[in-house]
Coordinates of C-alpha atoms in Angstrom, one line a residue:
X1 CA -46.5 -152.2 74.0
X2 CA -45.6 -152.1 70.2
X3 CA -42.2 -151.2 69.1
X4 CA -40.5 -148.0 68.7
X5 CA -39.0 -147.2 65.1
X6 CA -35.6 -145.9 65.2
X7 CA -36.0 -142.6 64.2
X8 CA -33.6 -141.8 60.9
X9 CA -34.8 -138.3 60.2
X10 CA -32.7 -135.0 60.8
X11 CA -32.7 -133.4 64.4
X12 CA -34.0 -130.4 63.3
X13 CA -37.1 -132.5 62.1
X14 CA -36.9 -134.6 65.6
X15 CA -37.0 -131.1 67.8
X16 CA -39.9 -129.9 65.0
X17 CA -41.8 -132.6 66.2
X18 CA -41.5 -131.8 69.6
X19 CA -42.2 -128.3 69.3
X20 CA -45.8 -129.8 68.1
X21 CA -46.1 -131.4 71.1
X22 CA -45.1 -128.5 72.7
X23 CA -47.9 -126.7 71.0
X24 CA -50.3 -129.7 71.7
X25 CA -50.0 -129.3 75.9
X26 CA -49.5 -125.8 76.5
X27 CA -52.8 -124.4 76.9
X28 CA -55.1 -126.8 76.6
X29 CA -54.8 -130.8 79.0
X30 CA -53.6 -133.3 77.0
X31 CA -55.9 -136.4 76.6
X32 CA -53.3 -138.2 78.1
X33 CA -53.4 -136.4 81.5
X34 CA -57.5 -136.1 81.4
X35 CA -57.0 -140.1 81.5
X36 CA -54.7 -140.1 84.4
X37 CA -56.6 -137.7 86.3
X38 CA -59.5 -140.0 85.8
X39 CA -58.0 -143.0 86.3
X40 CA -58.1 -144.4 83.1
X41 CA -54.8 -145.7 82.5
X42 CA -54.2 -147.7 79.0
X43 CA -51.1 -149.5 80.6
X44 CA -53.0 -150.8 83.7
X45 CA -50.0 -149.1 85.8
X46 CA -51.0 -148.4 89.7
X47 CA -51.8 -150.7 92.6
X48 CA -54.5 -151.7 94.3
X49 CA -57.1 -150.7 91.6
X50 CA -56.1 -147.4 91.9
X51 CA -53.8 -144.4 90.5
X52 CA -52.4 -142.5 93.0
X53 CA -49.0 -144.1 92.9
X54 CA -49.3 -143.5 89.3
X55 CA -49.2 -139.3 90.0
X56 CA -46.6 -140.4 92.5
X57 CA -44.6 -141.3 90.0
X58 CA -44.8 -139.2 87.4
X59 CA -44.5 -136.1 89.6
X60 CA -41.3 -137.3 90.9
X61 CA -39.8 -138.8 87.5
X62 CA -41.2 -135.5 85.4
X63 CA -39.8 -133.5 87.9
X64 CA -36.8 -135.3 88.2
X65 CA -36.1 -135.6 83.9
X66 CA -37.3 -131.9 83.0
X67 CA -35.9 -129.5 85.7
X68 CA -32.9 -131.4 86.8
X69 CA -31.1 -134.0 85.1
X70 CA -32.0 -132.2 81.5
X71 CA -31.1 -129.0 83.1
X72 CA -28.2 -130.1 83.8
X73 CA -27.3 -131.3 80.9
X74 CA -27.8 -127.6 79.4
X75 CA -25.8 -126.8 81.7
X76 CA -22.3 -128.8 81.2
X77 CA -23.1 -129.0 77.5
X78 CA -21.6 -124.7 78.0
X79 CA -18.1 -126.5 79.0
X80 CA -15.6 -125.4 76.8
X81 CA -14.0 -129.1 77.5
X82 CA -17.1 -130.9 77.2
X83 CA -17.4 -133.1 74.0
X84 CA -20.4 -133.3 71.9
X85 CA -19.6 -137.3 72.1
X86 CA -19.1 -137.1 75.6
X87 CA -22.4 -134.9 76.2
X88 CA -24.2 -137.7 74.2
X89 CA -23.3 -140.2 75.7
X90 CA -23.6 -139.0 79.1
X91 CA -27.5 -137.9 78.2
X92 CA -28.3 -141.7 76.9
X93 CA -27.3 -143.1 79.5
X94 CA -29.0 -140.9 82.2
X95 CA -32.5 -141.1 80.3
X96 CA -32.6 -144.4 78.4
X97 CA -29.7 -146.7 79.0
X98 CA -29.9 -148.6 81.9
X99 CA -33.7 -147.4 82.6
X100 CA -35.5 -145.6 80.4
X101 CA -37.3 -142.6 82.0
X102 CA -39.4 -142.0 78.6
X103 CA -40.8 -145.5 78.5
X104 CA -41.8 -145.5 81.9
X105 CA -43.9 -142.5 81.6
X106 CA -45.4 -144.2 78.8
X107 CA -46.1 -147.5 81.1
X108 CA -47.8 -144.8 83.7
X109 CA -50.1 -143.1 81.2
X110 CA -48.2 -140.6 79.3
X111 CA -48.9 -142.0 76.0
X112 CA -46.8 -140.9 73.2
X113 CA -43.4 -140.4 75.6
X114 CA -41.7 -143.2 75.0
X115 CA -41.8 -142.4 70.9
X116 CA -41.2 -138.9 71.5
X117 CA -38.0 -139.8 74.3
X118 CA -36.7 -142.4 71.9
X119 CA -36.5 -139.9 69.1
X120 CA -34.7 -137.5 71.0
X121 CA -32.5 -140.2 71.8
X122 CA -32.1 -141.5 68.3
X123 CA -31.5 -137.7 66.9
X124 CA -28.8 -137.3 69.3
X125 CA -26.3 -138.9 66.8
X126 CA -27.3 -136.1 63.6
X127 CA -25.9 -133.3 66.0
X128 CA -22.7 -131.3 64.6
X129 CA -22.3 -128.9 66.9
X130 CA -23.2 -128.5 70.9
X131 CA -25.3 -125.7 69.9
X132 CA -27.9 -127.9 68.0
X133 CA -27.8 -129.8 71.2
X134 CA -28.9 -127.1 73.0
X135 CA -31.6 -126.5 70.9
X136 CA -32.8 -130.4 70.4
X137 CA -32.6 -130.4 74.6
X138 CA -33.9 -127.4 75.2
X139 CA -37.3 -128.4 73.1
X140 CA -37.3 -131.6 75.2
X141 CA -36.5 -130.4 78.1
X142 CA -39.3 -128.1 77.5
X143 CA -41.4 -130.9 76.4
X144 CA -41.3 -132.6 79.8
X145 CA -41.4 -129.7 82.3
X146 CA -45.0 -128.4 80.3
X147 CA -46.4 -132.3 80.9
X148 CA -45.0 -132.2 84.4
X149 CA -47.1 -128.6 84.8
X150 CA -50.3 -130.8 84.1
X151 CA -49.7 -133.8 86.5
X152 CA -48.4 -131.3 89.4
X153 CA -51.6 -129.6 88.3
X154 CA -53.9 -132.5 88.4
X155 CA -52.1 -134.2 91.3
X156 CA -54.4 -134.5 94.7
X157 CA -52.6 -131.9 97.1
X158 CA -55.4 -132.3 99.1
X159 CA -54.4 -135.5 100.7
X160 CA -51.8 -134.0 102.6
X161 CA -54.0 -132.9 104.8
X162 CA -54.2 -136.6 106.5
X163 CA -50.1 -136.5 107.0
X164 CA -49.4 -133.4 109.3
X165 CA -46.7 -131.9 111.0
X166 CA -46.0 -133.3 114.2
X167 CA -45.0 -130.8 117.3
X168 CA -42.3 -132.0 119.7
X169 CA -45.3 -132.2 122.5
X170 CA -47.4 -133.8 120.9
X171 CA -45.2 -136.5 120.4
X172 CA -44.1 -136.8 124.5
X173 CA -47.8 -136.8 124.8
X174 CA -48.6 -139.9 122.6
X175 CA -46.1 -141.6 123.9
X176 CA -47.0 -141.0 127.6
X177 CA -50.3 -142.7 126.2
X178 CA -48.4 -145.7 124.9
X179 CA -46.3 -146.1 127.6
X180 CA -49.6 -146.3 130.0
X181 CA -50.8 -148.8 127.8

C-alpha cells in the first residue's frame, strides 16, 4: 500500500472533497463495490479464496463507523462542556489511533478510504469552532453510511437461509437422537 500524504489544505476543502465522493456513490455503485461484489479484491483480503468474510467485515465496520461511533460524535460535539480539543481528540483516537477503521476498509476493497479517512483526520486540526466540526463530520459521516448502503446492498442475505431458527422441540428432539446414538 503506498503512503498517505498528510493533508495541509483547509477543512472546508477536506469536506469539499468528500462531498465529491458523496456525489460519486449516491446513485450510481462505485467501482470499488462492483469489485467486491465480484470478488475482485486489489488487497487480496478474505480467506479461503473467497470474499465473504470480506462483506462480513465491511458490513459490521461501515455500520459500526457511519451510524454509531460518528453519530455519536455529532452527538457530544452539542455539549456545551465539550471542547473542540477534547472532541478531536476523542474522534482520532476512535477512528485512527490505535486501529484505523479507514485503512482497513481500504485493505478490504474500499479503495480510496484510507486517503479520504486520513484527510478527515488530518483536517481535524484547521477547525475553529465545533460547528465546522459538525459540518466536516457530518460530510464523513455521510460519506461512510452511503458506501455502507452499497455493501448492505450487495451483501448475500440469501445465505441465511442455511442458519435458521431453532424451536425449543426441535432441539429435545435432536438430542433424543444423540443420546440414542
Amino acid at each position: 500500500m503506498s503512503a498517505i500524504t498528510r493533508f495541509t489544505g483547509d477543512w472546508r476543502e477536506a469536506k469539499a472533497i468528500i462531498e465529491k465522493e458523496i456525489d460519486r456513490v449516491w446513485f450510481d455503485e462505485p467501482e470499488e463495490i462492483q469489485k467486491i461484489r465480484w470478488g475482485v479484491i486489489d488487497s487480496g483480503a478474505g480467506s479461503g479464496e473467497q470474499s465473504f468474510s470480506v462483506l462480513v467485515h465491511l458490513e459490521a465496520y461501515m455500520m459500526l463507523v457511519g451510524a454509531d461511533v460518528m453519530y455519536r460524535f455529532l452527538k457530544i460535539s452539542q455539549y456545551e462542556d465539550m471542547e473542540l480539543a477534547t472532541l478531536n481528540r476523542m474522534t482520532r483516537e476512535f477512528l485512527t489511533g490505535t486501529f484505523n477503521v479507514f485503512e482497513f476498509m481500504t485493505d478490504l476493497g474500499l479503495t480510496n478510504m484510507h486517503q479520504v479517512g486520513q484527510m478527515y483526520s488530518d483536517a481535524l486540526d484547521r477547525l475553529k469552532t465545533k460547528d465546522d466540526y459538525v459540518e466536516l463530520t457530518g460530510a464523513m459521516m455521510t460519506y461512510v453510511v452511503r458506501m455502507h448502503r452499497w455493501i448492505h446492498f450487495i451483501f448475500p442475505w440469501n445465505l441465511g437461509v442455511a442458519f435458521p431458527h431453532r424451536k425449543p422441540a426441535e432441539i429435545q428432539a435432536f438430542s433424543k437422537v444423540v443420546a440414542a446414538a
